mmCIF file of C-alpha atoms and ligand atoms in Angstrom:
data_model
loop_
_atom_site.group_PDB
_atom_site.id
_atom_site.type_symbol
_atom_site.label_atom_id
_atom_site.label_comp_id
_atom_site.label_asym_id
_atom_site.label_seq_id
_atom_site.Cartn_x
_atom_site.Cartn_y
_atom_site.Cartn_z
ATOM 1 C CA MET A 612 10.976 157.568 58.066
ATOM 2 C CA LYS A 613 14.556 156.403 57.564
ATOM 3 C CA THR A 614 15.491 153.152 59.268
ATOM 4 C CA ALA A 615 18.264 150.628 59.815
ATOM 5 C CA ILE A 616 18.590 147.155 61.294
ATOM 6 C CA LEU A 617 21.682 146.318 63.338
ATOM 7 C CA GLY A 618 22.054 142.529 63.209
ATOM 8 C CA ALA A 619 20.210 142.310 59.877
ATOM 9 C CA SER A 620 21.810 138.973 58.947
ATOM 10 C CA GLY A 621 20.551 137.196 62.098
ATOM 11 C CA LEU A 622 17.365 135.185 62.588
ATOM 12 C CA VAL A 623 15.570 138.111 64.204
ATOM 13 C CA GLY A 624 17.130 140.730 61.907
ATOM 14 C CA ARG A 625 15.957 138.916 58.764
ATOM 15 C CA THR A 626 12.463 138.649 60.220
ATOM 16 C CA MET A 627 12.515 142.386 60.987
ATOM 17 C CA LEU A 628 13.461 143.067 57.376
ATOM 18 C CA GLU A 629 10.526 141.004 56.097
ATOM 19 C CA LEU A 630 8.148 142.916 58.388
ATOM 20 C CA LEU A 631 9.566 146.324 57.417
ATOM 21 C CA ALA A 632 8.982 145.453 53.746
ATOM 22 C CA GLU A 633 5.231 145.471 54.540
ATOM 23 C CA ARG A 634 5.327 148.930 56.162
ATOM 24 C CA GLN A 635 4.251 152.006 54.180
ATOM 25 C CA TRP A 636 5.939 154.497 56.515
ATOM 26 C CA LEU A 637 9.474 153.752 55.302
ATOM 27 C CA SER A 638 10.736 156.534 53.045
ATOM 28 C CA GLU A 639 13.568 154.404 51.687
ATOM 29 C CA PRO A 640 14.921 150.844 52.100
ATOM 30 C CA PRO A 641 16.473 150.201 55.517
ATOM 31 C CA ARG A 642 20.220 150.336 56.041
ATOM 32 C CA LEU A 643 21.447 146.831 56.899
ATOM 33 C CA LEU A 644 24.185 146.796 59.535
ATOM 34 C CA VAL A 645 26.205 143.745 60.565
ATOM 35 C CA SER A 646 29.632 142.797 61.891
ATOM 36 C CA GLY A 647 32.630 142.411 59.596
ATOM 37 C CA ARG A 648 31.701 138.713 59.219
ATOM 38 C CA SER A 649 28.615 139.377 57.098
ATOM 39 C CA ALA A 650 29.594 142.680 55.458
ATOM 40 C CA GLY A 651 28.825 142.412 51.732
ATOM 41 C CA ALA A 652 26.070 139.812 52.191
ATOM 42 C CA GLU A 653 22.884 140.522 50.243
ATOM 43 C CA LEU A 654 19.353 140.261 51.640
ATOM 44 C CA PRO A 655 16.047 140.477 49.741
ATOM 45 C CA PHE A 656 13.763 143.494 50.221
ATOM 46 C CA ARG A 657 10.674 144.170 48.052
ATOM 47 C CA GLY A 658 12.126 142.234 45.139
ATOM 48 C CA GLU A 659 15.542 143.901 45.312
ATOM 49 C CA LYS A 660 18.806 142.908 46.975
ATOM 50 C CA LEU A 661 20.168 145.120 49.758
ATOM 51 C CA VAL A 662 23.840 144.895 50.697
ATOM 52 C CA CYS A 663 24.841 144.601 54.380
ATOM 53 C CA THR A 664 27.563 146.937 55.642
ATOM 54 C CA GLU A 665 29.742 146.764 58.738
ATOM 55 C CA VAL A 666 28.430 148.938 61.573
ATOM 56 C CA GLY A 667 30.585 151.964 62.437
ATOM 57 C CA PRO A 668 30.381 155.348 64.175
ATOM 58 C CA ASP A 669 28.770 157.028 61.132
ATOM 59 C CA SER A 670 26.177 154.305 60.477
ATOM 60 C CA PHE A 671 23.317 156.083 62.238
ATOM 61 C CA GLU A 672 23.501 159.594 60.761
ATOM 62 C CA GLY A 673 20.180 160.823 59.353
ATOM 63 C CA LEU A 674 18.127 157.902 60.662
ATOM 64 C CA ASP A 675 14.800 158.156 62.517
ATOM 65 C CA ILE A 676 14.303 154.603 63.839
ATOM 66 C CA VAL A 677 16.926 151.860 64.225
ATOM 67 C CA LEU A 678 16.086 148.280 65.153
ATOM 68 C CA PHE A 679 18.891 146.591 67.106
ATOM 69 C CA SER A 680 19.173 142.800 67.181
ATOM 70 C CA ALA A 681 22.852 141.986 67.475
ATOM 71 C CA GLY A 682 23.178 140.998 71.148
ATOM 72 C CA GLY A 683 23.916 142.850 74.370
ATOM 73 C CA GLY A 684 27.509 143.892 73.639
ATOM 74 C CA PRO A 685 26.754 145.685 70.357
ATOM 75 C CA SER A 686 23.618 147.227 71.928
ATOM 76 C CA ARG A 687 25.577 148.680 74.833
ATOM 77 C CA LYS A 688 28.252 149.971 72.442
ATOM 78 C CA TRP A 689 26.106 151.375 69.623
ATOM 79 C CA GLY A 690 22.835 152.272 71.405
ATOM 80 C CA PRO A 691 24.059 155.563 72.923
ATOM 81 C CA ILE A 692 25.873 156.447 69.684
ATOM 82 C CA ALA A 693 22.732 155.913 67.583
ATOM 83 C CA ALA A 694 20.594 157.829 70.099
ATOM 84 C CA ALA A 695 23.099 160.714 70.151
ATOM 85 C CA ALA A 696 22.844 160.810 66.350
ATOM 86 C CA GLY A 697 19.100 161.480 66.808
ATOM 87 C CA ALA A 698 17.645 158.015 66.161
ATOM 88 C CA GLN A 699 15.088 156.155 68.254
ATOM 89 C CA VAL A 700 16.689 152.779 68.975
ATOM 90 C CA VAL A 701 14.373 149.779 69.465
ATOM 91 C CA ASP A 702 16.690 147.314 71.177
ATOM 92 C CA ASN A 703 15.980 143.593 71.148
ATOM 93 C CA SER A 704 18.777 142.607 73.540
ATOM 94 C CA SER A 705 18.616 142.568 77.343
ATOM 95 C CA ALA A 706 21.164 145.417 77.627
ATOM 96 C CA TRP A 707 18.756 148.272 78.428
ATOM 97 C CA ARG A 708 15.573 146.506 79.545
ATOM 98 C CA MET A 709 15.880 147.193 83.260
ATOM 99 C CA ASP A 710 17.449 150.644 82.872
ATOM 100 C CA SER A 711 15.148 153.036 84.746
ATOM 101 C CA ASP A 712 15.209 155.613 81.918
ATOM 102 C CA THR A 713 14.383 153.049 79.219
ATOM 103 C CA PRO A 714 10.771 152.064 78.488
ATOM 104 C CA LEU A 715 10.193 148.314 78.141
ATOM 105 C CA VAL A 716 7.298 148.014 75.753
ATOM 106 C CA VAL A 717 4.705 145.533 74.563
ATOM 107 C CA PRO A 718 2.534 147.829 72.420
ATOM 108 C CA GLU A 719 -0.791 146.175 73.322
ATOM 109 C CA ILE A 720 -0.023 146.661 77.041
ATOM 110 C CA ASN A 721 1.974 149.860 77.545
ATOM 111 C CA GLY A 722 2.401 151.317 74.054
ATOM 112 C CA GLY A 723 0.980 154.543 75.487
ATOM 113 C CA LEU A 724 4.464 155.238 76.887
ATOM 114 C CA LEU A 725 5.662 156.047 73.355
ATOM 115 C CA ARG A 726 5.409 159.320 71.433
ATOM 116 C CA PRO A 727 5.684 159.495 67.640
ATOM 117 C CA VAL A 728 8.958 160.724 66.190
ATOM 118 C CA GLY A 729 8.574 164.209 64.738
ATOM 119 C CA PRO A 730 10.618 167.182 63.545
ATOM 120 C CA GLY A 731 13.077 168.114 66.284
ATOM 121 C CA SER A 732 12.628 164.836 68.211
ATOM 122 C CA SER A 733 15.700 163.769 70.115
ATOM 123 C CA GLY A 734 17.033 160.215 69.995
ATOM 124 C CA GLY A 735 16.521 157.591 72.655
ATOM 125 C CA ILE A 736 16.428 153.887 73.455
ATOM 126 C CA ILE A 737 13.315 151.720 73.835
ATOM 127 C CA ALA A 738 13.718 148.119 74.957
ATOM 128 C CA ASN A 739 11.951 145.117 73.460
ATOM 129 C CA PRO A 740 11.292 142.490 76.176
ATOM 130 C CA ASN A 741 12.567 138.908 76.321
ATOM 131 C CA CYS A 742 10.758 136.538 73.972
ATOM 132 C CA SER A 743 9.096 134.444 76.698
ATOM 133 C CA THR A 744 8.207 137.519 78.738
ATOM 134 C CA ILE A 745 6.304 139.044 75.814
ATOM 135 C CA GLN A 746 3.959 136.118 75.313
ATOM 136 C CA ILE A 747 3.442 135.622 79.059
ATOM 137 C CA ALA A 748 2.718 139.346 79.504
ATOM 138 C CA MET A 749 0.170 139.186 76.662
ATOM 139 C CA ALA A 750 -1.690 136.461 78.577
ATOM 140 C CA VAL A 751 -1.332 137.929 82.075
ATOM 141 C CA ALA A 752 -2.193 141.590 81.278
ATOM 142 C CA PRO A 753 -5.870 141.007 80.363
ATOM 143 C CA LEU A 754 -6.366 138.821 83.438
ATOM 144 C CA ASP A 755 -4.654 141.398 85.643
ATOM 145 C CA ARG A 756 -7.094 144.095 84.462
ATOM 146 C CA VAL A 757 -10.145 141.977 85.342
ATOM 147 C CA PHE A 758 -9.118 139.825 88.312
ATOM 148 C CA GLY A 759 -5.955 141.501 89.719
ATOM 149 C CA VAL A 760 -3.079 139.050 89.336
ATOM 150 C CA ARG A 761 -0.932 138.633 92.464
ATOM 151 C CA GLU A 762 1.187 135.582 91.528
ATOM 152 C CA THR A 763 2.424 134.068 88.272
ATOM 153 C CA GLN A 764 4.217 130.736 88.013
ATOM 154 C CA VAL A 765 5.665 129.792 84.668
ATOM 155 C CA THR A 766 7.428 126.859 83.045
ATOM 156 C CA THR A 767 8.645 127.723 79.564
ATOM 157 C CA LEU A 768 9.399 125.292 76.742
ATOM 158 C CA GLN A 769 11.537 127.406 74.456
ATOM 159 C CA ALA A 770 12.465 126.684 70.857
ATOM 160 C CA VAL A 771 16.062 126.509 69.715
ATOM 161 C CA SER A 772 15.627 129.423 67.266
ATOM 162 C CA GLY A 773 15.563 131.575 70.419
ATOM 163 C CA GLY A 774 19.314 130.962 70.659
ATOM 164 C CA GLY A 775 20.023 132.347 67.179
ATOM 165 C CA GLN A 776 21.077 130.772 63.908
ATOM 166 C CA ALA A 777 24.151 129.011 65.323
ATOM 167 C CA ALA A 778 21.971 127.151 67.857
ATOM 168 C CA LEU A 779 19.522 126.160 65.137
ATOM 169 C CA ALA A 780 22.357 124.832 62.960
ATOM 170 C CA GLU A 781 23.696 122.809 65.899
ATOM 171 C CA LEU A 782 20.315 121.206 66.627
ATOM 172 C CA LYS A 783 20.003 120.257 62.943
ATOM 173 C CA ALA A 784 23.475 118.651 63.067
ATOM 174 C CA GLN A 785 22.628 116.763 66.289
ATOM 175 C CA ASN A 786 19.352 115.580 64.738
ATOM 176 C CA GLU A 787 21.442 114.088 61.931
ATOM 177 C CA GLY A 788 23.536 112.168 64.454
ATOM 178 C CA GLN A 789 26.478 114.509 65.033
ATOM 179 C CA ALA A 790 27.624 114.320 68.678
ATOM 180 C CA PRO A 791 27.902 117.665 70.514
ATOM 181 C CA GLY A 792 31.502 118.879 70.623
ATOM 182 C CA PRO A 793 33.324 120.769 73.388
ATOM 183 C CA ASP A 794 32.229 124.100 71.865
ATOM 184 C CA SER A 795 28.537 123.141 71.894
ATOM 185 C CA LEU A 796 26.108 126.004 72.545
ATOM 186 C CA PHE A 797 24.068 123.684 74.792
ATOM 187 C CA PRO A 798 25.066 122.357 78.244
ATOM 188 C CA ARG A 799 23.922 118.779 77.349
ATOM 189 C CA PRO A 800 22.746 117.121 74.124
ATOM 190 C CA MET A 801 19.839 119.142 72.679
ATOM 191 C CA ALA A 802 18.396 116.641 70.213
ATOM 192 C CA HIS A 803 15.662 114.424 71.748
ATOM 193 C CA ASN A 804 16.165 116.156 75.091
ATOM 194 C CA VAL A 805 14.863 118.916 77.394
ATOM 195 C CA LEU A 806 17.334 121.275 79.086
ATOM 196 C CA PRO A 807 16.261 123.301 82.148
ATOM 197 C CA ALA A 808 19.175 125.720 81.767
ATOM 198 C CA ILE A 809 19.064 128.867 79.582
ATOM 199 C CA GLY A 810 21.701 131.557 79.992
ATOM 200 C CA ALA A 811 24.266 132.052 82.718
ATOM 201 C CA LYS A 812 24.069 130.509 86.191
ATOM 202 C CA GLU A 813 22.926 132.988 88.857
ATOM 203 C CA ASP A 814 24.018 132.950 92.515
ATOM 204 C CA ASP A 815 20.473 132.193 93.719
ATOM 205 C CA GLY A 816 20.374 128.876 91.862
ATOM 206 C CA SER A 817 18.402 130.180 88.898
ATOM 207 C CA TYR A 818 19.505 130.595 85.285
ATOM 208 C CA GLU A 819 19.654 134.013 83.656
ATOM 209 C CA GLU A 820 16.523 133.540 81.516
ATOM 210 C CA GLU A 821 14.366 132.775 84.560
ATOM 211 C CA GLY A 822 14.981 136.059 86.362
ATOM 212 C CA LYS A 823 14.225 138.049 83.208
ATOM 213 C CA VAL A 824 10.624 136.880 83.152
ATOM 214 C CA GLY A 825 9.765 138.218 86.622
ATOM 215 C CA ARG A 826 11.708 141.473 86.405
ATOM 216 C CA GLU A 827 10.431 142.316 82.957
ATOM 217 C CA LEU A 828 6.823 141.257 83.594
ATOM 218 C CA ARG A 829 6.639 143.554 86.637
ATOM 219 C CA LYS A 830 8.099 146.468 84.661
ATOM 220 C CA ILE A 831 5.735 145.993 81.680
ATOM 221 C CA LEU A 832 2.663 145.735 83.929
ATOM 222 C CA GLY A 833 3.825 148.647 86.085
ATOM 223 C CA ARG A 834 3.895 146.427 89.150
ATOM 224 C CA GLY A 835 6.341 146.012 92.026
ATOM 225 C CA ALA A 836 7.178 143.263 94.494
ATOM 226 C CA ASP A 837 3.436 142.808 95.107
ATOM 227 C CA LEU A 838 3.413 140.675 91.925
ATOM 228 C CA GLN A 839 5.226 137.431 92.712
ATOM 229 C CA VAL A 840 6.692 135.626 89.715
ATOM 230 C CA SER A 841 8.570 132.340 89.535
ATOM 231 C CA CYS A 842 9.911 130.744 86.368
ATOM 232 C CA THR A 843 11.615 127.558 85.263
ATOM 233 C CA ALA A 844 12.881 128.050 81.717
ATOM 234 C CA THR A 845 13.557 125.003 79.550
ATOM 235 C CA ARG A 846 14.956 124.604 76.044
ATOM 236 C CA VAL A 847 13.217 121.946 73.963
ATOM 237 C CA PRO A 848 14.283 120.470 70.590
ATOM 238 C CA VAL A 849 11.648 122.454 68.682
ATOM 239 C CA PHE A 850 12.937 124.576 65.808
ATOM 240 C CA ASN A 851 10.635 127.551 66.296
ATOM 241 C CA GLY A 852 7.815 128.667 68.627
ATOM 242 C CA HIS A 853 7.900 129.034 72.400
ATOM 243 C CA SER A 854 5.319 127.378 74.676
ATOM 244 C CA ALA A 855 4.667 128.181 78.329
ATOM 245 C CA ALA A 856 2.598 126.552 81.063
ATOM 246 C CA VAL A 857 1.372 129.497 83.133
ATOM 247 C CA ARG A 858 -0.487 129.614 86.468
ATOM 248 C CA VAL A 859 -1.893 132.921 87.684
ATOM 249 C CA VAL A 860 -3.312 133.495 91.151
ATOM 250 C CA CYS A 861 -5.714 136.424 91.336
ATOM 251 C CA GLU A 862 -7.135 138.729 94.011
ATOM 252 C CA LYS A 863 -10.679 137.898 92.880
ATOM 253 C CA PRO A 864 -12.074 134.405 92.261
ATOM 254 C CA VAL A 865 -11.717 133.601 88.565
ATOM 255 C CA ASP A 866 -14.654 132.758 86.358
ATOM 256 C CA GLN A 867 -13.540 130.660 83.360
ATOM 257 C CA ALA A 868 -15.923 132.296 80.867
ATOM 258 C CA ALA A 869 -15.021 135.814 82.015
ATOM 259 C CA ALA A 870 -11.315 134.939 81.779
ATOM 260 C CA CYS A 871 -11.843 133.677 78.210
ATOM 261 C CA ASP A 872 -13.752 136.878 77.340
ATOM 262 C CA ALA A 873 -10.936 139.066 78.722
ATOM 263 C CA LEU A 874 -8.265 137.136 76.818
ATOM 264 C CA ALA A 875 -10.250 136.958 73.566
ATOM 265 C CA ALA A 876 -10.884 140.709 73.621
ATOM 266 C CA TRP A 877 -7.182 141.542 73.958
ATOM 267 C CA PRO A 878 -5.560 142.672 70.691
ATOM 268 C CA GLY A 879 -3.012 140.155 69.449
ATOM 269 C CA VAL A 880 -4.374 137.265 71.557
ATOM 270 C CA VAL A 881 -6.367 134.331 70.196
ATOM 271 C CA ILE A 882 -7.818 131.603 72.400
ATOM 272 C CA THR A 883 -9.579 128.288 72.462
ATOM 273 C CA ARG A 884 -12.422 128.241 75.008
ATOM 274 C CA ASP A 885 -12.580 124.462 75.303
ATOM 275 C CA PRO A 886 -10.242 123.737 78.261
ATOM 276 C CA HIS A 887 -9.035 120.594 76.508
ATOM 277 C CA ASP A 888 -8.033 122.509 73.378
ATOM 278 C CA PHE A 889 -4.698 124.202 72.682
ATOM 279 C CA ALA A 890 -2.286 125.346 69.977
ATOM 280 C CA THR A 891 1.208 123.982 69.429
ATOM 281 C CA ALA A 892 4.524 125.610 68.552
ATOM 282 C CA GLN A 893 4.324 124.109 65.054
ATOM 283 C CA GLU A 894 0.896 125.632 64.514
ATOM 284 C CA MET A 895 1.884 129.086 65.778
ATOM 285 C CA SER A 896 5.249 129.261 63.993
ATOM 286 C CA GLY A 897 4.859 131.944 61.311
ATOM 287 C CA ARG A 898 1.840 133.535 62.987
ATOM 288 C CA ASN A 899 1.664 136.952 64.620
ATOM 289 C CA GLU A 900 -0.734 136.174 67.482
ATOM 290 C CA VAL A 901 -0.190 134.805 70.969
ATOM 291 C CA HIS A 902 -2.399 131.746 71.470
ATOM 292 C CA VAL A 903 -3.848 130.907 74.885
ATOM 293 C CA GLY A 904 -5.411 127.481 75.366
ATOM 294 C CA ARG A 905 -6.070 124.896 78.104
ATOM 295 C CA ILE A 906 -7.789 127.728 80.028
ATOM 296 C CA ARG A 907 -9.135 126.269 83.258
ATOM 297 C CA VAL A 908 -9.750 127.238 86.867
ATOM 298 C CA GLU A 909 -7.610 125.187 89.244
ATOM 299 C CA ALA A 910 -9.640 122.495 90.994
ATOM 300 C CA ASP A 911 -8.301 123.296 94.482
ATOM 301 C CA ASN A 912 -8.148 127.077 94.219
ATOM 302 C CA PRO A 913 -10.906 129.249 92.675
ATOM 303 C CA HIS A 914 -8.452 132.197 92.539
ATOM 304 C CA ALA A 915 -6.021 130.297 90.274
ATOM 305 C CA LEU A 916 -6.180 129.940 86.488
ATOM 306 C CA LEU A 917 -4.037 127.576 84.389
ATOM 307 C CA LEU A 918 -3.042 128.425 80.820
ATOM 308 C CA TRP A 919 -1.014 127.090 77.891
ATOM 309 C CA VAL A 920 0.521 130.024 76.003
ATOM 310 C CA VAL A 921 2.204 129.647 72.595
ATOM 311 C CA ALA A 922 3.742 132.196 70.227
ATOM 312 C CA ASP A 923 6.347 132.531 67.488
ATOM 313 C CA ASN A 924 9.452 133.734 69.347
ATOM 314 C CA LEU A 925 10.937 135.306 66.226
ATOM 315 C CA LEU A 926 7.706 137.229 65.488
ATOM 316 C CA LYS A 927 5.755 138.418 68.564
ATOM 317 C CA GLY A 928 8.672 137.341 70.796
ATOM 318 C CA ALA A 929 11.158 139.540 68.948
ATOM 319 C CA ALA A 930 10.875 141.077 65.454
ATOM 320 C CA LEU A 931 7.122 141.740 65.328
ATOM 321 C CA ASN A 932 7.010 143.376 68.762
ATOM 322 C CA ALA A 933 9.976 145.575 67.782
ATOM 323 C CA VAL A 934 8.371 146.569 64.479
ATOM 324 C CA GLN A 935 5.056 147.290 66.257
ATOM 325 C CA ILE A 936 7.042 149.659 68.522
ATOM 326 C CA ALA A 937 8.508 151.223 65.371
ATOM 327 C CA ASP A 938 4.956 151.570 63.968
ATOM 328 C CA LEU A 939 3.977 153.617 67.042
ATOM 329 C CA LEU A 940 7.122 155.745 66.734
ATOM 330 C CA ALA A 941 6.245 156.318 63.081
ATOM 331 C CA GLY A 942 2.793 157.496 64.163
ATOM 332 C CA GLN A 943 1.002 154.375 62.865
ATOM 333 C CA LYS A 944 -1.313 152.280 65.030
HETATM 334 N N1 NAP B 1091 15.984 134.441 68.387
HETATM 335 C C1 NAP B 1091 15.010 134.870 69.182
HETATM 336 O O1 NAP B 1091 13.914 134.264 69.272
HETATM 337 C C2 NAP B 1091 15.193 136.110 70.002
HETATM 338 C C3 NAP B 1091 14.098 136.549 70.725
HETATM 339 C C4 NAP B 1091 14.229 137.693 71.490
HETATM 340 C C5 NAP B 1091 15.436 138.343 71.525
HETATM 341 N N2 NAP B 1091 16.491 137.880 70.815
HETATM 342 C C6 NAP B 1091 17.739 138.653 70.868
HETATM 343 O O2 NAP B 1091 17.978 139.200 69.573
HETATM 344 C C7 NAP B 1091 19.373 139.281 69.334
HETATM 345 C C8 NAP B 1091 19.713 138.552 68.039
HETATM 346 O O3 NAP B 1091 19.221 137.239 68.063
HETATM 347 P P1 NAP B 1091 19.252 136.291 66.781
HETATM 348 O O4 NAP B 1091 18.492 135.096 67.187
HETATM 349 O O5 NAP B 1091 18.853 137.017 65.542
HETATM 350 O O6 NAP B 1091 20.825 135.948 66.699
HETATM 351 P P2 NAP B 1091 21.701 135.452 65.454
HETATM 352 O O7 NAP B 1091 20.866 134.694 64.509
HETATM 353 O O8 NAP B 1091 22.877 134.809 66.048
HETATM 354 O O9 NAP B 1091 22.160 136.814 64.744
HETATM 355 C C9 NAP B 1091 23.026 137.730 65.376
HETATM 356 C C10 NAP B 1091 23.136 138.996 64.535
HETATM 357 O O10 NAP B 1091 23.914 139.948 65.257
HETATM 358 C C11 NAP B 1091 25.005 140.379 64.462
HETATM 359 N N3 NAP B 1091 26.166 140.663 65.300
HETATM 360 C C12 NAP B 1091 26.739 139.833 66.215
HETATM 361 N N4 NAP B 1091 27.786 140.450 66.799
HETATM 362 C C13 NAP B 1091 27.874 141.666 66.222
HETATM 363 C C14 NAP B 1091 28.744 142.773 66.391
HETATM 364 N N5 NAP B 1091 29.759 142.746 67.271
HETATM 365 N N6 NAP B 1091 28.537 143.890 65.629
HETATM 366 C C15 NAP B 1091 27.526 143.935 64.742
HETATM 367 N N7 NAP B 1091 26.670 142.925 64.535
HETATM 368 C C16 NAP B 1091 26.840 141.811 65.267
HETATM 369 C C17 NAP B 1091 25.267 139.230 63.514
HETATM 370 O O11 NAP B 1091 25.973 139.725 62.410
HETATM 371 P P3 NAP B 1091 27.039 138.800 61.618
HETATM 372 O O12 NAP B 1091 26.224 137.973 60.668
HETATM 373 O O13 NAP B 1091 27.890 139.799 60.924
HETATM 374 O O14 NAP B 1091 27.765 137.991 62.644
HETATM 375 C C18 NAP B 1091 23.839 138.794 63.202
HETATM 376 O O15 NAP B 1091 23.272 139.672 62.260
HETATM 377 C C19 NAP B 1091 20.033 138.734 70.604
HETATM 378 O O16 NAP B 1091 20.251 139.821 71.472
HETATM 379 C C20 NAP B 1091 18.963 137.851 71.173
HETATM 380 O O17 NAP B 1091 19.111 137.659 72.558
HETATM 381 C C21 NAP B 1091 16.391 136.790 70.042
#
């Protein structure tokens, strides 16, 4: 399989490259595509250096699978061009997620939507969900199968790496005492602070990130308006690893042990059964799994379960999920 990464020099793109280096289905090193800013930069791959080139109309010829992680604008521009050239695009931006012809995939939940690439396959676009949505979906899906989830309320605590390398550099500068300037990427100081504002302001009083969680969760689970989702998304001064406090309300009364069994049996999920125990963003940074802890039935409502869900946003929240989609396209489980 011939591959490329668009956005290879970014936080997610570099992580994708590291994960592709472990895959046996690549027939040659991936093509590394960037903007003019990083053209000529070198990135390590299996002990060699690969040179990044500026993306252009001919960049996708002869490719089977292309991982996109360069933001919504480049995805909207280059996605149809790459697909027309015959490639399967796995897009990490929000550009195509809610498009009715585009599958939105978490392999452990709805990977069955995908068919392996083969001789004569035509190109297409597959969307990788939002980082918070992926880890929340990984916790909600097993509970939905057993108890029938009808409501999900979420508060996220999202790491700064979720905003890309410029955001990470700004937090490091603020941590060293530099005051945020007028071109800050954050709406208020980020160091030593918590900001309940991620993305653009929406007319309904929410921020952009918050609506993504509900829309995308319903699409991944194959549900409609019968699944009610509310989300408050916060940015916290953590370098890497998203956390989320999640409440699910189910059709059936929830048994704590049965909920733990359902979560523990789900591929890619690890749990702590002790309701006082949990994982932290620091502990999960660099790990592939989604961790679910603080699992407890709500005192006042036997249909409600409370969870603490933590995952590496650059891995399962972005690059790993995209590469797992690529694995399925390459015919690998
Ligand atoms: N970080 C996360 O946890 C996370 C999670 C889920 C989804 N995402 C999504 O993944 C995407 C990338 O995130 P990131 O954190 O890796 O961002 P990043 O660190 O800022 O990297 C952005 C990458 O996109 C490239 N790029 C930007 N504009 C481009 C253009 N016009 N043409 C070609 N390449 C362009 C950059 O290339 P240059 O070096 O040449 O500028 C760089 O490689 C975004 O859509 C983001 O929303 C991120």
